[in-house]
PDB file of C-alpha atoms and ligand atoms in Angstrom:
ATOM      1  CA  MET A  29      11.049-153.164 -83.228  1.00 69.00           C
ATOM      2  CA  PRO A  30      14.234-151.193 -82.286  1.00 74.00           C
ATOM      3  CA  ALA A  31      15.223-152.061 -78.971  1.00 75.00           C
ATOM      4  CA  PRO A  32      14.730-148.988 -76.138  1.00 82.00           C
ATOM      5  CA  LYS A  33      17.096-146.257 -75.856  1.00 91.00           C
ATOM      6  CA  PRO A  34      17.836-146.385 -72.362  1.00 96.00           C
ATOM      7  CA  ALA A  35      17.991-142.840 -70.781  1.00 96.00           C
ATOM      8  CA  TYR A  36      21.802-143.661 -69.354  1.00 97.00           C
ATOM      9  CA  GLU A  37      25.096-144.356 -70.841  1.00 98.00           C
ATOM     10  CA  ARG A  38      26.738-144.966 -67.684  1.00 98.00           C
ATOM     11  CA  VAL A  39      25.046-145.231 -64.440  1.00 98.00           C
ATOM     12  CA  LEU A  40      26.276-146.386 -60.679  1.00 98.00           C
ATOM     13  CA  LEU A  41      23.626-148.783 -59.008  1.00 98.00           C
ATOM     14  CA  LYS A  42      23.575-148.651 -54.951  1.00 98.00           C
ATOM     15  CA  LEU A  43      22.939-152.326 -53.707  1.00 98.00           C
ATOM     16  CA  SER A  44      22.333-152.235 -49.835  1.00 97.00           C
ATOM     17  CA  GLY A  45      23.809-155.799 -47.980  1.00 97.00           C
ATOM     18  CA  GLU A  46      20.236-156.062 -47.079  1.00 96.00           C
ATOM     19  CA  SER A  47      19.303-156.568 -50.672  1.00 97.00           C
ATOM     20  CA  LEU A  48      20.920-159.402 -51.068  1.00 98.00           C
ATOM     21  CA  LEU A  49      19.165-161.042 -47.801  1.00 97.00           C
ATOM     22  CA  GLY A  50      16.602-162.713 -49.167  1.00 95.00           C
ATOM     23  CA  ARG A  51      14.565-164.082 -46.653  1.00 95.00           C
ATOM     24  CA  GLN A  52      17.024-164.757 -44.590  1.00 96.00           C
ATOM     25  CA  ALA A  53      18.182-162.196 -41.240  1.00 95.00           C
ATOM     26  CA  PHE A  54      21.177-162.441 -41.716  1.00 96.00           C
ATOM     27  CA  GLY A  55      23.851-162.940 -44.633  1.00 97.00           C
ATOM     28  CA  ILE A  56      23.590-163.892 -48.151  1.00 98.00           C
ATOM     29  CA  ASP A  57      20.855-165.926 -49.906  1.00 98.00           C
ATOM     30  CA  PHE A  58      22.534-166.954 -53.187  1.00 97.00           C
ATOM     31  CA  ARG A  59      19.510-167.028 -54.923  1.00 98.00           C
ATOM     32  CA  THR A  60      18.599-163.581 -54.237  1.00 98.00           C
ATOM     33  CA  THR A  61      21.939-162.473 -55.511  1.00 98.00           C
ATOM     34  CA  GLN A  62      21.632-164.718 -58.801  1.00 98.00           C
ATOM     35  CA  ALA A  63      18.218-163.217 -59.689  1.00 98.00           C
ATOM     36  CA  ILE A  64      19.808-159.592 -59.031  1.00 98.00           C
ATOM     37  CA  ALA A  65      22.792-160.489 -61.040  1.00 98.00           C
ATOM     38  CA  GLN A  66      20.216-161.255 -63.863  1.00 98.00           C
ATOM     39  CA  GLU A  67      18.615-158.057 -64.135  1.00 98.00           C
ATOM     40  CA  ILE A  68      21.645-156.120 -63.887  1.00 98.00           C
ATOM     41  CA  LYS A  69      22.871-158.882 -66.532  1.00 98.00           C
ATOM     42  CA  GLU A  70      19.839-157.557 -68.760  1.00 98.00           C
ATOM     43  CA  VAL A  71      20.333-153.759 -68.399  1.00 98.00           C
ATOM     44  CA  HIS A  72      24.024-154.191 -69.068  1.00 98.00           C
ATOM     45  CA  ALA A  73      22.513-155.766 -72.529  1.00 97.00           C
ATOM     46  CA  LEU A  74      20.799-152.656 -73.232  1.00 97.00           C
ATOM     47  CA  GLY A  75      24.503-151.031 -73.671  1.00 97.00           C
ATOM     48  CA  VAL A  76      24.510-148.814 -70.500  1.00 98.00           C
ATOM     49  CA  GLN A  77      28.002-149.272 -68.483  1.00 98.00           C
ATOM     50  CA  ILE A  78      27.213-150.483 -64.992  1.00 98.00           C
ATOM     51  CA  ALA A  79      29.188-150.034 -61.885  1.00 99.00           C
ATOM     52  CA  ILE A  80      27.932-151.072 -59.007  1.00 99.00           C
ATOM     53  CA  MET A  81      28.061-150.174 -55.042  1.00 98.00           C
ATOM     54  CA  ILE A  82      28.322-153.371 -52.211  1.00 98.00           C
ATOM     55  CA  GLY A  83      27.025-152.019 -49.060  1.00 98.00           C
ATOM     56  CA  GLY A  84      27.688-154.775 -46.447  1.00 98.00           C
ATOM     57  CA  GLY A  85      24.276-154.094 -43.886  1.00 97.00           C
ATOM     58  CA  ASN A  86      23.407-157.959 -44.359  1.00 98.00           C
ATOM     59  CA  ILE A  87      26.435-158.565 -42.392  1.00 98.00           C
ATOM     60  CA  PHE A  88      28.135-156.247 -40.216  1.00 97.00           C
ATOM     61  CA  ARG A  89      27.606-152.258 -39.702  1.00 96.00           C
ATOM     62  CA  GLY A  90      29.767-149.950 -37.914  1.00 94.00           C
ATOM     63  CA  VAL A  91      28.034-147.978 -36.041  1.00 95.00           C
ATOM     64  CA  ARG A  92      26.257-151.327 -34.567  1.00 92.00           C
ATOM     65  CA  GLY A  93      29.661-152.600 -33.204  1.00 93.00           C
ATOM     66  CA  ALA A  94      30.470-149.486 -31.687  1.00 94.00           C
ATOM     67  CA  ALA A  95      26.622-149.937 -29.705  1.00 95.00           C
ATOM     68  CA  GLU A  96      28.136-152.734 -28.979  1.00 95.00           C
ATOM     69  CA  GLY A  97      31.040-151.554 -26.986  1.00 96.00           C
ATOM     70  CA  VAL A  98      33.898-152.582 -30.394  1.00 96.00           C
ATOM     71  CA  GLU A  99      35.840-149.250 -30.976  1.00 97.00           C
ATOM     72  CA  ARG A 100      34.322-147.491 -33.972  1.00 97.00           C
ATOM     73  CA  VAL A 101      37.944-147.737 -35.981  1.00 97.00           C
ATOM     74  CA  SER A 102      37.535-151.873 -35.668  1.00 98.00           C
ATOM     75  CA  ALA A 103      33.689-151.910 -36.090  1.00 98.00           C
ATOM     76  CA  ASP A 104      34.153-150.125 -39.563  1.00 98.00           C
ATOM     77  CA  GLN A 105      36.227-152.130 -40.957  1.00 98.00           C
ATOM     78  CA  MET A 106      34.751-154.965 -40.086  1.00 98.00           C
ATOM     79  CA  GLY A 107      31.841-153.571 -42.008  1.00 98.00           C
ATOM     80  CA  LEU A 108      33.953-152.673 -44.386  1.00 98.00           C
ATOM     81  CA  LEU A 109      35.544-156.284 -44.904  1.00 98.00           C
ATOM     82  CA  ALA A 110      31.031-157.699 -44.787  1.00 98.00           C
ATOM     83  CA  THR A 111      31.379-155.506 -48.475  1.00 98.00           C
ATOM     84  CA  ILE A 112      33.878-157.281 -49.829  1.00 98.00           C
ATOM     85  CA  MET A 113      31.926-160.787 -48.930  1.00 98.00           C
ATOM     86  CA  ASN A 114      29.155-159.150 -51.070  1.00 98.00           C
ATOM     87  CA  GLY A 115      31.540-157.918 -53.854  1.00 98.00           C
ATOM     88  CA  ILE A 116      33.108-161.725 -53.913  1.00 98.00           C
ATOM     89  CA  ALA A 117      29.353-163.435 -54.392  1.00 98.00           C
ATOM     90  CA  LEU A 118      27.938-160.914 -56.514  1.00 98.00           C
ATOM     91  CA  GLN A 119      30.720-161.730 -59.092  1.00 98.00           C
ATOM     92  CA  GLU A 120      30.070-164.574 -58.783  1.00 98.00           C
ATOM     93  CA  ALA A 121      26.012-164.261 -59.825  1.00 98.00           C
ATOM     94  CA  LEU A 122      27.670-162.020 -62.595  1.00 98.00           C
ATOM     95  CA  GLU A 123      30.206-164.281 -63.879  1.00 98.00           C
ATOM     96  CA  LYS A 124      27.937-167.552 -63.933  1.00 98.00           C
ATOM     97  CA  ILE A 125      25.878-165.821 -66.089  1.00 98.00           C
ATOM     98  CA  GLY A 126      28.370-164.564 -68.749  1.00 98.00           C
ATOM     99  CA  VAL A 127      28.894-160.642 -67.522  1.00 98.00           C
ATOM    100  CA  MET A 128      32.499-159.566 -67.066  1.00 98.00           C
ATOM    101  CA  THR A 129      32.954-157.909 -64.131  1.00 98.00           C
ATOM    102  CA  ARG A 130      36.166-156.313 -62.051  1.00 98.00           C
ATOM    103  CA  HIS A 131      35.605-156.188 -58.525  1.00 99.00           C
ATOM    104  CA  VAL A 132      37.735-153.167 -57.011  1.00 99.00           C
ATOM    105  CA  SER A 133      37.797-152.560 -53.407  1.00 98.00           C
ATOM    106  CA  ALA A 134      38.817-149.717 -51.474  1.00 98.00           C
ATOM    107  CA  LEU A 135      40.824-151.844 -49.490  1.00 98.00           C
ATOM    108  CA  GLU A 136      43.941-152.841 -50.661  1.00 98.00           C
ATOM    109  CA  ILE A 137      42.908-157.037 -51.047  1.00 98.00           C
ATOM    110  CA  ARG A 138      44.693-158.143 -53.841  1.00 97.00           C
ATOM    111  CA  ALA A 139      44.195-162.129 -53.900  1.00 98.00           C
ATOM    112  CA  ILE A 140      40.636-161.148 -54.473  1.00 98.00           C
ATOM    113  CA  ALA A 141      39.819-157.571 -55.761  1.00 98.00           C
ATOM    114  CA  GLU A 142      41.994-154.785 -57.914  1.00 98.00           C
ATOM    115  CA  PRO A 143      43.288-151.491 -55.938  1.00 98.00           C
ATOM    116  CA  PHE A 144      40.840-148.170 -57.301  1.00 98.00           C
ATOM    117  CA  ILE A 145      42.370-146.440 -60.362  1.00 98.00           C
ATOM    118  CA  ARG A 146      39.989-144.419 -62.293  1.00 98.00           C
ATOM    119  CA  ARG A 147      41.196-144.853 -65.667  1.00 98.00           C
ATOM    120  CA  ARG A 148      41.836-148.071 -65.369  1.00 98.00           C
ATOM    121  CA  VAL A 149      37.916-148.083 -64.108  1.00 98.00           C
ATOM    122  CA  LEU A 150      36.490-146.183 -67.044  1.00 98.00           C
ATOM    123  CA  ARG A 151      38.639-148.988 -69.047  1.00 98.00           C
ATOM    124  CA  HIS A 152      36.680-151.978 -67.636  1.00 98.00           C
ATOM    125  CA  LEU A 153      33.520-149.851 -68.511  1.00 98.00           C
ATOM    126  CA  GLU A 154      34.199-148.904 -71.894  1.00 98.00           C
ATOM    127  CA  LYS A 155      34.916-152.136 -72.245  1.00 98.00           C
ATOM    128  CA  GLY A 156      31.833-153.258 -71.137  1.00 98.00           C
ATOM    129  CA  ARG A 157      33.225-155.093 -67.839  1.00 98.00           C
ATOM    130  CA  VAL A 158      30.460-154.265 -65.119  1.00 98.00           C
ATOM    131  CA  ILE A 159      32.446-152.907 -61.794  1.00 99.00           C
ATOM    132  CA  ILE A 160      31.847-153.792 -58.627  1.00 99.00           C
ATOM    133  CA  PHE A 161      32.976-151.695 -55.976  1.00 99.00           C
ATOM    134  CA  SER A 162      33.500-152.413 -52.636  1.00 99.00           C
ATOM    135  CA  ALA A 163      35.071-151.775 -49.255  1.00 98.00           C
ATOM    136  CA  GLY A 164      33.293-147.805 -49.661  1.00 98.00           C
ATOM    137  CA  LEU A 165      36.173-145.181 -49.159  1.00 98.00           C
ATOM    138  CA  GLY A 166      38.162-147.653 -47.493  1.00 98.00           C
ATOM    139  CA  SER A 167      37.856-145.219 -44.384  1.00 98.00           C
ATOM    140  CA  PRO A 168      35.740-145.549 -41.077  1.00 98.00           C
ATOM    141  CA  TYR A 169      32.966-143.203 -40.743  1.00 97.00           C
ATOM    142  CA  PHE A 170      31.651-142.695 -43.942  1.00 97.00           C
ATOM    143  CA  THR A 171      29.096-145.089 -45.379  1.00 97.00           C
ATOM    144  CA  THR A 172      28.614-147.013 -49.113  1.00 98.00           C
ATOM    145  CA  ASP A 173      26.291-144.421 -49.760  1.00 98.00           C
ATOM    146  CA  THR A 174      28.719-141.593 -49.612  1.00 98.00           C
ATOM    147  CA  ALA A 175      31.226-143.961 -51.352  1.00 98.00           C
ATOM    148  CA  ALA A 176      28.785-144.642 -54.008  1.00 98.00           C
ATOM    149  CA  ALA A 177      28.293-140.300 -54.419  1.00 98.00           C
ATOM    150  CA  LEU A 178      31.988-139.724 -54.579  1.00 98.00           C
ATOM    151  CA  ARG A 179      32.803-142.859 -57.275  1.00 98.00           C
ATOM    152  CA  ALA A 180      29.813-142.299 -58.926  1.00 98.00           C
ATOM    153  CA  LEU A 181      31.273-138.113 -59.439  1.00 98.00           C
ATOM    154  CA  GLU A 182      34.542-140.334 -60.300  1.00 98.00           C
ATOM    155  CA  ILE A 183      33.657-142.110 -62.923  1.00 98.00           C
ATOM    156  CA  LYS A 184      30.734-139.777 -64.371  1.00 98.00           C
ATOM    157  CA  ALA A 185      27.898-142.005 -63.731  1.00 98.00           C
ATOM    158  CA  GLY A 186      24.746-139.542 -65.250  1.00 98.00           C
ATOM    159  CA  ALA A 187      22.915-141.119 -62.333  1.00 98.00           C
ATOM    160  CA  ILE A 188      23.166-142.752 -59.279  1.00 98.00           C
ATOM    161  CA  LEU A 189      20.734-145.898 -58.897  1.00 98.00           C
ATOM    162  CA  LYS A 190      19.743-146.358 -55.502  1.00 98.00           C
ATOM    163  CA  ALA A 191      17.436-149.353 -55.109  1.00 97.00           C
ATOM    164  CA  THR A 192      16.103-150.282 -51.637  1.00 93.00           C
ATOM    165  CA  LYS A 193      13.083-151.594 -49.713  1.00 90.00           C
ATOM    166  CA  VAL A 194      10.308-149.198 -50.336  1.00 90.00           C
ATOM    167  CA  ASP A 195       9.568-147.901 -53.573  1.00 93.00           C
ATOM    168  CA  GLY A 196      10.915-144.283 -53.170  1.00 95.00           C
ATOM    169  CA  VAL A 197      10.889-141.994 -50.960  1.00 96.00           C
ATOM    170  CA  TYR A 198       8.197-140.842 -49.051  1.00 95.00           C
ATOM    171  CA  SER A 199       7.271-137.873 -46.056  1.00 92.00           C
ATOM    172  CA  ALA A 200       7.189-140.642 -43.641  1.00 89.00           C
ATOM    173  CA  ASP A 201       8.291-144.407 -43.073  1.00 87.00           C
ATOM    174  CA  PRO A 202       5.173-145.736 -45.078  1.00 86.00           C
ATOM    175  CA  LEU A 203       6.327-149.313 -42.820  1.00 82.00           C
ATOM    176  CA  LYS A 204       4.720-147.118 -39.734  1.00 89.00           C
ATOM    177  CA  ASP A 205       2.634-143.744 -41.477  1.00 91.00           C
ATOM    178  CA  PRO A 206      -0.020-145.145 -43.604  1.00 90.00           C
ATOM    179  CA  LYS A 207      -0.308-141.550 -44.615  1.00 93.00           C
ATOM    180  CA  ALA A 208       2.751-141.503 -46.085  1.00 92.00           C
ATOM    181  CA  LYS A 209       3.503-139.900 -49.114  1.00 93.00           C
ATOM    182  CA  ARG A 210       6.094-140.816 -51.756  1.00 94.00           C
ATOM    183  CA  PHE A 211       7.304-137.989 -53.531  1.00 97.00           C
ATOM    184  CA  ASN A 212       8.006-138.248 -57.375  1.00 96.00           C
ATOM    185  CA  ARG A 213      10.402-135.172 -57.459  1.00 97.00           C
ATOM    186  CA  ILE A 214      12.704-134.185 -54.810  1.00 98.00           C
ATOM    187  CA  ARG A 215      15.358-131.134 -54.269  1.00 98.00           C
ATOM    188  CA  TYR A 216      18.216-132.151 -51.906  1.00 98.00           C
ATOM    189  CA  ILE A 217      17.633-130.254 -49.533  1.00 97.00           C
ATOM    190  CA  GLU A 218      14.164-130.802 -48.703  1.00 97.00           C
ATOM    191  CA  VAL A 219      15.454-134.584 -48.106  1.00 97.00           C
ATOM    192  CA  LEU A 220      18.209-132.419 -46.052  1.00 96.00           C
ATOM    193  CA  LYS A 221      15.400-130.291 -44.273  1.00 96.00           C
ATOM    194  CA  ARG A 222      13.480-133.142 -43.656  1.00 94.00           C
ATOM    195  CA  GLY A 223      15.880-136.039 -42.559  1.00 93.00           C
ATOM    196  CA  LEU A 224      14.213-137.876 -44.940  1.00 93.00           C
ATOM    197  CA  GLU A 225      16.169-141.378 -45.078  1.00 87.00           C
ATOM    198  CA  VAL A 226      17.275-141.251 -48.087  1.00 91.00           C
ATOM    199  CA  MET A 227      21.191-141.755 -47.934  1.00 95.00           C
ATOM    200  CA  ASP A 228      22.854-140.056 -45.106  1.00 95.00           C
ATOM    201  CA  ALA A 229      23.742-136.039 -45.405  1.00 96.00           C
ATOM    202  CA  THR A 230      27.433-136.655 -46.592  1.00 97.00           C
ATOM    203  CA  ALA A 231      25.903-138.105 -49.801  1.00 98.00           C
ATOM    204  CA  ILE A 232      23.218-136.233 -49.956  1.00 98.00           C
ATOM    205  CA  SER A 233      25.580-133.153 -49.887  1.00 97.00           C
ATOM    206  CA  LEU A 234      28.067-134.229 -52.300  1.00 98.00           C
ATOM    207  CA  CYS A 235      25.279-135.195 -55.048  1.00 98.00           C
ATOM    208  CA  LYS A 236      23.742-131.700 -54.742  1.00 98.00           C
ATOM    209  CA  ASP A 237      26.807-129.893 -54.653  1.00 98.00           C
ATOM    210  CA  ASN A 238      27.845-131.346 -58.132  1.00 98.00           C
ATOM    211  CA  LYS A 239      24.366-131.834 -59.165  1.00 98.00           C
ATOM    212  CA  LEU A 240      24.241-135.624 -59.662  1.00 98.00           C
ATOM    213  CA  PRO A 241      20.395-137.260 -59.843  1.00 98.00           C
ATOM    214  CA  ILE A 242      20.158-139.593 -57.158  1.00 98.00           C
ATOM    215  CA  ILE A 243      16.845-142.323 -58.063  1.00 98.00           C
ATOM    216  CA  VAL A 244      15.527-144.167 -55.461  1.00 98.00           C
ATOM    217  CA  PHE A 245      13.314-147.563 -56.435  1.00 97.00           C
ATOM    218  CA  GLY A 246      12.186-150.284 -55.170  1.00 96.00           C
ATOM    219  CA  LEU A 247      14.321-153.559 -55.905  1.00 96.00           C
ATOM    220  CA  LYS A 248      11.595-155.976 -55.182  1.00 93.00           C
ATOM    221  CA  LYS A 249       9.602-155.509 -57.939  1.00 95.00           C
ATOM    222  CA  ARG A 250      11.314-157.883 -60.964  1.00 96.00           C
ATOM    223  CA  GLY A 251      12.624-155.539 -64.088  1.00 97.00           C
ATOM    224  CA  ASN A 252      12.628-151.966 -62.057  1.00 97.00           C
ATOM    225  CA  ILE A 253      16.679-151.502 -62.648  1.00 98.00           C
ATOM    226  CA  GLN A 254      15.417-152.115 -66.221  1.00 97.00           C
ATOM    227  CA  ARG A 255      12.493-149.467 -65.763  1.00 97.00           C
ATOM    228  CA  VAL A 256      14.704-146.838 -63.965  1.00 97.00           C
ATOM    229  CA  VAL A 257      17.691-147.305 -66.395  1.00 97.00           C
ATOM    230  CA  LEU A 258      14.709-146.877 -69.949  1.00 97.00           C
ATOM    231  CA  GLY A 259      13.305-143.544 -67.473  1.00 95.00           C
ATOM    232  CA  GLU A 260      10.347-145.040 -66.639  1.00 95.00           C
ATOM    233  CA  ASP A 261       8.533-142.611 -64.126  1.00 92.00           C
ATOM    234  CA  ILE A 262       8.853-144.592 -61.077  1.00 93.00           C
ATOM    235  CA  GLY A 263      10.748-144.480 -57.852  1.00 96.00           C
ATOM    236  CA  THR A 264      11.587-140.805 -56.078  1.00 98.00           C
ATOM    237  CA  THR A 265      14.081-138.741 -58.005  1.00 98.00           C
ATOM    238  CA  VAL A 266      16.190-136.717 -55.567  1.00 98.00           C
ATOM    239  CA  TYR A 267      17.852-132.951 -58.184  1.00 97.00           C
TER     240      TYR A 267
HETATM  241  N1  LIG B 310      31.681-148.482 -44.106  1.00 64.94           N
HETATM  242  C1  LIG B 310      33.099-147.686 -43.367  1.00 64.94           C
HETATM  243  N2  LIG B 310      33.590-147.327 -44.469  1.00 64.94           N
HETATM  244  C2  LIG B 310      33.519-146.507 -45.576  1.00 64.94           C
HETATM  245  C3  LIG B 310      32.052-147.586 -46.617  1.00 64.94           C
HETATM  246  C4  LIG B 310      31.420-148.462 -45.318  1.00 64.94           C
HETATM  247  O1  LIG B 310      33.521-148.038 -42.668  1.00 64.94           O
HETATM  248  O2  LIG B 310      33.151-145.647 -46.689  1.00 64.94           O
HETATM  249  C5  LIG B 310      31.786-149.943 -42.919  1.00 64.94           C
HETATM  250  C6  LIG B 310      30.672-149.344 -41.765  1.00 64.94           C
HETATM  251  O3  LIG B 310      30.552-149.994 -40.643  1.00 64.94           O
HETATM  252  C7  LIG B 310      29.320-149.929 -42.653  1.00 64.94           C
HETATM  253  C8  LIG B 310      29.352-150.836 -43.107  1.00 64.94           C
HETATM  254  O4  LIG B 310      30.962-150.918 -43.587  1.00 64.94           O
HETATM  255  O5  LIG B 310      28.196-149.668 -41.522  1.00 64.94           O
HETATM  256  C9  LIG B 310      28.673-151.434 -43.948  1.00 64.94           C
HETATM  257  O6  LIG B 310      28.268-150.798 -45.019  1.00 64.94           O
HETATM  258  P1  LIG B 310      26.595-149.926 -45.398  1.00 64.94           P
HETATM  259  O7  LIG B 310      26.813-149.256 -43.938  1.00 64.94           O
HETATM  260  O8  LIG B 310      26.721-148.333 -46.021  1.00 64.94           O
HETATM  261  O9  LIG B 310      25.921-150.828 -46.309  1.00 64.94           O
HETATM  262  P2  LIG B 310      25.070-151.019 -46.549  1.00 64.94           P
HETATM  263  O10 LIG B 310      23.865-149.907 -45.389  1.00 64.94           O
HETATM  264  O11 LIG B 310      25.094-150.196 -48.128  1.00 64.94           O
HETATM  265  O12 LIG B 310      24.038-152.301 -46.692  1.00 64.94           O
END
């Protein structure tokens, strides 16, 4: 039987910091991180070029620090450092199972990660290295979702794969409202108008202006990253 054909040649996978939590309330669960790495390896083996934008919410979020009185810029810098820590953990997990990676940080931290040089990143992808982007855009007041959108455009990814706790975009919070319904497809403008929690408005607008599809799907079920990459109709496509 021929190998299944991926729907995308190159994708940007957005992993929130929370995806590394496992059952913990805080920090990095290495077993969970290893399991995600295994899924990424399987998708990579299909010949798909993968760049990952890793979040930091499992460790620190700038808005939370700001709410507790830390100056916002400093709080965001702490959030940015949290993403770098997650990036190291994910890189470790991938390399342990034989996946070649490059960690690319938007903040200069040369002993740990490369700086972002677009053509160099493209070359890495062509050579089959998985890219781990950390430190978002390197500037405060942004999120790693917006960074994911920008980097996806820069590297010409076919889509952003946004892994979440729930299995798509709902009309209301499915954990609170039993009547909430999942959309198969939804337009960017609807997401913005209804204030649906997909990605922040800056990220959605950037995708909208450049017609970059976002596929929101649940990470809990094993094999879902592969299902999305193979074009199976799971989750919600924002178009
Ligand atoms: N952050 C930032 N600039 C960026 C990306 C992230 O200042 O370009 C900070 C911000 O404080 C944010 C934290 O890093 O709260 C962690 O990122 P994010 O909340 O996007 O992580 P996720 O929700 O995906 O885990």
